[in-house]
């Protein structure tokens, strides 16, 4: 795909992507809300496609890939006929596919805006992976295209549908007193032989490094845990430890300040042991989420002096897919009932604006940058 769009070819010898092992048969029966999955990488194959088995309202009805043979193999696995398989070149023909109600875009970040606009021109609703795009201007184009088409635009904030995250937000609002300090850390080890990481190391495809890919969990998570947006950000990019990070930020740290007086400390890195951790300290108690934004087994602990209560989800069971299936069903329900989305394009654009402000700070000697832009919700 990258080569066809003019980007350099990835290194030779990259490993093959895994194929899914279904936990239960796919739903069958009455017509459901149909998704076309655009991009058949590791996340689509291992998390999203298997999650359809748990969906009540949504079903995968089409696949789009730069590798038509991969699409055929997966199509056979999921019962999708050849007539519903597309390449990036003939993607626009999806407009004539009555089985497709929405397009789920799971592509490198720099391709989100283009495929979102193409999807809206085809008359489909759009679910687009985060980060929404690589620039604020692209986000604005995506939102405008959806409004012009009269279709919904949802961003893939799966954690918004995670029951442990819901519990953490409830506790943050009711059981810790006034929130004072939140710390978020998200990291992973980069494997240069894994195709999953190739586009992430290329700025023209990713738009940035650890902040765009992993730090967005901390940026968005700080916002929903504190229930407000920062009015100032400050960030520092650490010198890269390996030439493979020459185009992007390997490790970045930041501070976000809030009108309430709360402060957020965050970090993201492509060169640490895999982890996702939030700590929220209040005047009366604290919350500890570790892991905070994993695909499964997230947990939250409510901590006071001498007393800790923990909530978690089991690992490798059907409920562990809940955040994915709930996200897929949410768009279907919103379209059917014409109800508001939980993760709008405006929400996605706010994170991109904050990330760009953090990069601005980092590239200007870590000077503070004002993000006091007013309430973005009033623009919806």
XYZ file of C-alpha atoms in Angstrom:
380
model
C 0.000 0.000 0.000
C 2.689 2.482 0.998
C 4.630 1.873 -2.214
C 1.536 2.406 -4.354
C 1.086 5.804 -2.709
C 4.670 6.856 -3.340
C 6.235 5.959 0.001
C 9.490 3.964 0.216
C 9.306 0.174 0.325
C 9.673 -1.475 3.763
C 12.780 -3.533 4.487
C 12.920 -7.084 3.141
C 12.363 -10.073 5.377
C 9.433 -8.760 7.383
C 7.374 -11.346 9.188
C 3.874 -12.344 8.113
C 0.866 -11.097 10.023
C -1.080 -13.605 12.114
C -4.603 -14.753 11.313
C -7.462 -14.903 13.791
C -8.502 -17.709 16.072
C -12.221 -17.138 16.637
C -13.556 -17.507 20.156
C -17.089 -18.201 18.904
C -18.822 -18.448 15.494
C -19.703 -15.236 13.712
C -23.275 -13.976 14.049
C -25.654 -15.044 11.339
C -29.326 -14.428 10.636
C -31.212 -11.170 10.053
C -29.593 -8.253 8.235
C -27.239 -6.317 10.496
C -25.395 -2.995 10.178
C -22.618 -3.786 7.701
C -18.996 -2.687 8.047
C -16.253 -2.637 5.450
C -12.870 -2.989 7.163
C -10.216 -0.918 5.387
C -6.718 -2.178 6.155
C -6.097 -5.764 7.231
C -3.148 -5.341 9.575
C -2.576 -6.893 12.974
C -5.150 -4.813 14.868
C -7.885 -5.420 12.310
C -7.156 -9.135 12.056
C -6.561 -9.948 15.720
C -8.915 -7.567 17.538
C -11.589 -6.031 15.317
C -12.624 -8.904 13.071
C -12.963 -11.467 15.901
C -14.977 -8.926 17.933
C -17.820 -9.041 15.418
C -18.711 -12.441 16.866
C -19.899 -10.667 20.007
C -21.729 -7.802 18.277
C -25.501 -7.613 18.572
C -26.114 -5.120 15.775
C -23.006 -5.008 13.582
C -21.537 -7.421 11.058
C -18.480 -7.383 8.798
C -19.694 -7.412 5.192
C -16.687 -6.234 3.150
C -12.880 -6.129 3.260
C -10.463 -3.648 1.705
C -6.755 -4.410 1.370
C -3.733 -3.733 -0.785
C -3.206 -7.513 -0.802
C -6.201 -9.066 -2.543
C -5.002 -12.582 -1.691
C -5.050 -11.753 1.996
C -8.543 -10.289 1.567
C -9.658 -13.507 -0.127
C -8.271 -15.699 2.649
C -9.909 -13.612 5.342
C -13.084 -13.303 3.286
C -13.356 -17.076 3.117
C -12.785 -17.265 6.867
C -15.583 -14.775 7.578
C -17.989 -15.772 4.819
C -17.479 -12.662 2.674
C -17.925 -13.226 -1.052
C -15.496 -12.008 -3.710
C -17.951 -9.303 -4.804
C -17.447 -7.594 -1.425
C -13.638 -7.563 -1.538
C -11.912 -4.353 -2.605
C -8.422 -2.956 -3.148
C -7.325 0.599 -2.429
C -7.474 1.345 -6.139
C -11.092 0.275 -6.683
C -12.280 1.276 -3.203
C -14.698 3.899 -4.563
C -16.837 1.115 -6.056
C -17.985 0.450 -2.515
C -20.600 3.128 -3.164
C -22.565 0.485 -5.101
C -22.349 -2.118 -2.321
C -25.713 -2.230 -0.508
C -24.305 -4.500 2.214
C -21.927 -1.787 3.460
C -23.400 0.829 5.800
C -20.131 2.077 7.300
C -16.409 1.980 6.626
C -13.931 1.315 9.445
C -10.577 2.867 8.494
C -7.596 1.107 10.102
C -4.742 2.552 8.037
C -1.584 4.580 8.737
C -2.489 7.966 10.201
C -1.632 10.046 7.131
C -4.208 8.108 5.065
C -7.145 8.663 7.423
C -8.342 11.930 5.925
C -8.244 10.763 2.305
C -10.109 7.510 2.929
C -12.613 9.224 5.202
C -13.479 11.701 2.472
C -13.698 8.909 -0.115
C -15.971 6.937 2.192
C -18.315 9.879 2.663
C -18.409 10.466 -1.100
C -19.430 6.813 -1.390
C -22.367 7.507 0.929
C -21.099 5.527 3.917
C -20.790 6.345 7.605
C -17.212 6.325 8.934
C -15.464 4.869 11.966
C -11.838 6.024 11.816
C -8.993 4.850 14.025
C -7.199 7.270 16.306
C -5.338 9.506 16.048
C -7.986 10.989 13.790
C -5.429 12.529 11.404
C -1.973 14.102 11.398
C -3.047 17.765 11.211
C -5.920 19.867 12.492
C -6.679 20.904 8.915
C -7.188 17.260 7.928
C -9.537 16.802 10.881
C -11.560 19.812 9.766
C -11.818 18.390 6.237
C -13.052 15.065 7.594
C -15.712 16.705 9.755
C -16.862 18.928 6.894
C -17.065 15.966 4.511
C -19.272 14.061 6.937
C -21.641 16.980 7.368
C -21.832 17.488 3.602
C -22.658 13.810 3.087
C -25.140 13.746 5.969
C -23.265 10.803 7.491
C -21.791 10.142 10.930
C -18.071 10.321 11.746
C -16.887 8.361 14.767
C -13.297 8.008 16.038
C -12.027 4.663 17.333
C -11.614 5.475 21.021
C -12.179 1.902 22.177
C -11.417 2.774 25.817
C -14.589 4.889 25.862
C -16.420 1.543 25.708
C -14.304 -0.354 28.240
C -16.274 -1.213 31.412
C -13.201 -0.748 33.618
C -12.664 2.731 32.185
C -16.335 3.516 32.900
C -15.821 2.397 36.503
C -12.684 4.532 36.818
C -14.522 7.618 35.538
C -17.374 6.980 37.980
C -14.908 6.732 40.878
C -13.064 9.854 39.715
C -16.331 11.823 39.809
C -17.630 10.517 43.135
C -15.016 8.928 45.378
C -11.636 10.690 45.411
C -12.477 14.259 46.387
C -11.041 16.996 44.173
C -8.719 15.597 41.451
C -5.255 17.106 41.814
C -2.642 15.170 39.835
C -2.868 12.598 37.077
C 0.111 10.668 35.723
C -0.117 8.646 32.516
C 2.599 6.429 31.075
C 2.275 4.435 27.863
C 5.086 2.534 26.193
C 6.104 -0.411 24.089
C 9.242 -2.028 22.699
C 9.718 -1.441 18.975
C 10.465 -4.502 16.880
C 11.848 -3.250 13.533
C 11.161 -6.650 11.921
C 7.431 -6.430 12.746
C 5.412 -4.912 9.855
C 3.172 -3.276 12.463
C 5.977 -0.874 13.353
C 7.254 -0.029 9.894
C 4.820 2.780 9.099
C 5.025 4.048 12.681
C 8.728 4.771 12.191
C 8.050 6.746 8.988
C 6.916 10.308 9.671
C 5.184 10.693 6.298
C 2.861 7.837 7.281
C 2.554 8.304 11.041
C 2.730 12.078 11.461
C 4.798 11.574 14.607
C 6.135 8.935 16.941
C 5.406 7.729 20.444
C 3.133 10.677 21.215
C 0.875 10.071 18.208
C 0.737 6.309 18.638
C 0.813 5.716 22.409
C 0.741 9.130 24.042
C -2.728 9.799 22.675
C -4.030 7.359 25.294
C -2.608 9.587 27.999
C -3.765 12.807 26.357
C -7.319 11.568 25.872
C -7.328 9.650 29.157
C -6.300 12.721 31.171
C -9.191 14.597 29.613
C -11.871 12.025 30.428
C -10.497 11.247 33.890
C -10.272 14.934 34.914
C -13.405 15.882 32.942
C -11.785 19.005 31.500
C -9.358 20.153 28.848
C -5.890 21.583 29.555
C -5.260 25.285 29.136
C -1.470 24.919 28.766
C 0.930 22.197 27.624
C 4.679 21.763 27.807
C 6.650 18.888 26.297
C 10.190 17.590 25.850
C 11.401 15.049 23.285
C 14.339 12.978 24.512
C 17.298 12.333 22.160
C 16.824 9.087 20.196
C 18.785 6.050 21.354
C 18.688 4.316 17.953
C 18.889 5.538 14.325
C 15.571 3.861 13.537
C 13.884 6.661 15.517
C 15.564 9.436 13.522
C 12.298 10.600 11.916
C 10.049 10.447 14.965
C 9.936 10.929 18.726
C 11.136 7.797 20.483
C 10.386 9.119 23.982
C 8.450 12.238 24.961
C 7.367 13.627 28.333
C 4.885 16.400 29.044
C 2.945 18.482 31.535
C -0.625 19.703 31.029
C -2.163 22.348 33.271
C -5.889 22.773 33.897
C -8.079 25.691 34.907
C -9.218 23.791 38.003
C -5.638 23.703 39.260
C -5.091 20.050 38.371
C -1.943 19.010 36.550
C -1.180 16.042 34.293
C 2.234 14.438 33.863
C 2.592 12.147 30.868
C 5.106 10.036 29.013
C 5.153 7.875 25.904
C 7.991 5.764 24.565
C 8.766 3.295 21.810
C 11.722 1.900 23.765
C 10.429 0.588 27.087
C 8.757 -2.585 28.268
C 5.120 -2.639 27.172
C 2.934 -0.891 29.720
C -0.085 1.401 30.109
C -0.570 3.015 33.505
C -2.713 5.859 34.915
C -2.574 7.273 38.448
C -5.100 9.886 39.581
C -4.570 11.534 42.958
C -7.419 13.341 44.687
C -7.783 15.135 47.991
C -9.544 12.133 49.581
C -8.324 9.083 47.668
C -6.423 7.976 44.590
C -7.063 5.718 41.605
C -4.535 3.363 40.067
C -5.132 1.819 36.623
C -2.546 -0.772 35.600
C -3.056 -1.736 32.875
C -5.196 1.233 31.941
C -5.775 0.945 28.193
C -4.895 -2.630 27.308
C -6.909 -4.803 24.938
C -7.876 -6.980 27.922
C -7.437 -7.357 31.669
C -7.601 -3.643 32.520
C -7.999 -2.859 36.207
C -8.716 0.086 38.486
C -7.933 0.298 42.190
C -9.500 2.813 44.579
C -6.917 3.545 47.265
C -7.254 5.246 50.628
C -5.021 4.959 53.669
C -4.958 1.258 54.501
C -7.811 0.308 52.180
C -7.740 -0.702 48.483
C -10.560 -2.012 46.298
C -9.850 -3.325 42.784
C -12.102 -3.898 39.763
C -10.905 -5.777 36.661
C -12.001 -7.809 33.656
C -10.891 -11.406 33.033
C -8.268 -12.195 30.404
C -8.864 -14.248 27.245
C -12.616 -14.534 27.686
C -15.473 -13.195 25.599
C -16.107 -10.227 27.955
C -12.534 -9.137 27.254
C -13.689 -8.274 23.725
C -16.404 -6.006 25.074
C -14.707 -2.698 24.324
C -14.294 -3.642 20.653
C -17.759 -5.095 20.057
C -19.398 -2.298 22.047
C -17.604 0.264 19.892
C -18.732 -1.434 16.685
C -22.321 -1.662 17.904
C -22.347 1.951 19.118
C -22.196 3.424 15.620
C -24.911 1.046 14.451
C -27.173 2.084 17.340
C -26.433 5.776 16.801
C -27.350 5.554 13.116
C -30.510 3.536 13.757
C -31.794 5.846 16.490
C -30.175 9.095 15.282
C -28.595 9.539 18.710
C -25.322 11.370 19.507
C -22.007 9.548 19.197
C -19.757 8.975 22.191
C -16.570 9.619 20.190
C -17.106 12.340 17.606
C -14.801 13.890 15.039
C -14.675 17.012 17.195
C -13.387 14.900 20.092
C -10.710 13.447 17.837
C -9.727 16.868 16.540
C -9.260 18.187 20.086
C -6.641 15.497 20.765
C -4.853 16.274 17.498
C -4.812 19.988 18.409
C -3.298 19.186 21.804
C -0.721 16.828 20.308
C 0.323 19.461 17.774
C 0.649 22.012 20.597
C 2.861 19.568 22.486
C 5.076 19.100 19.444
C 5.214 22.883 19.087
C 6.424 23.142 22.674
C 8.979 20.358 22.262
C 10.427 21.908 19.103
C 10.699 25.362 20.672
C 12.889 24.519 23.639
C 10.058 23.079 25.737
C 8.364 26.447 26.121
C 4.774 26.366 27.455
C 2.081 26.650 24.789
C -1.388 27.994 25.560
C -4.253 25.632 24.720
C -6.973 27.826 26.212
C -9.173 27.576 23.117
C -12.548 27.529 24.820
C -15.051 24.661 24.973
C -14.845 22.628 21.749
C -18.164 20.953 22.615
C -19.996 24.186 21.823
C -18.896 23.876 18.200
C -20.799 20.618 17.621
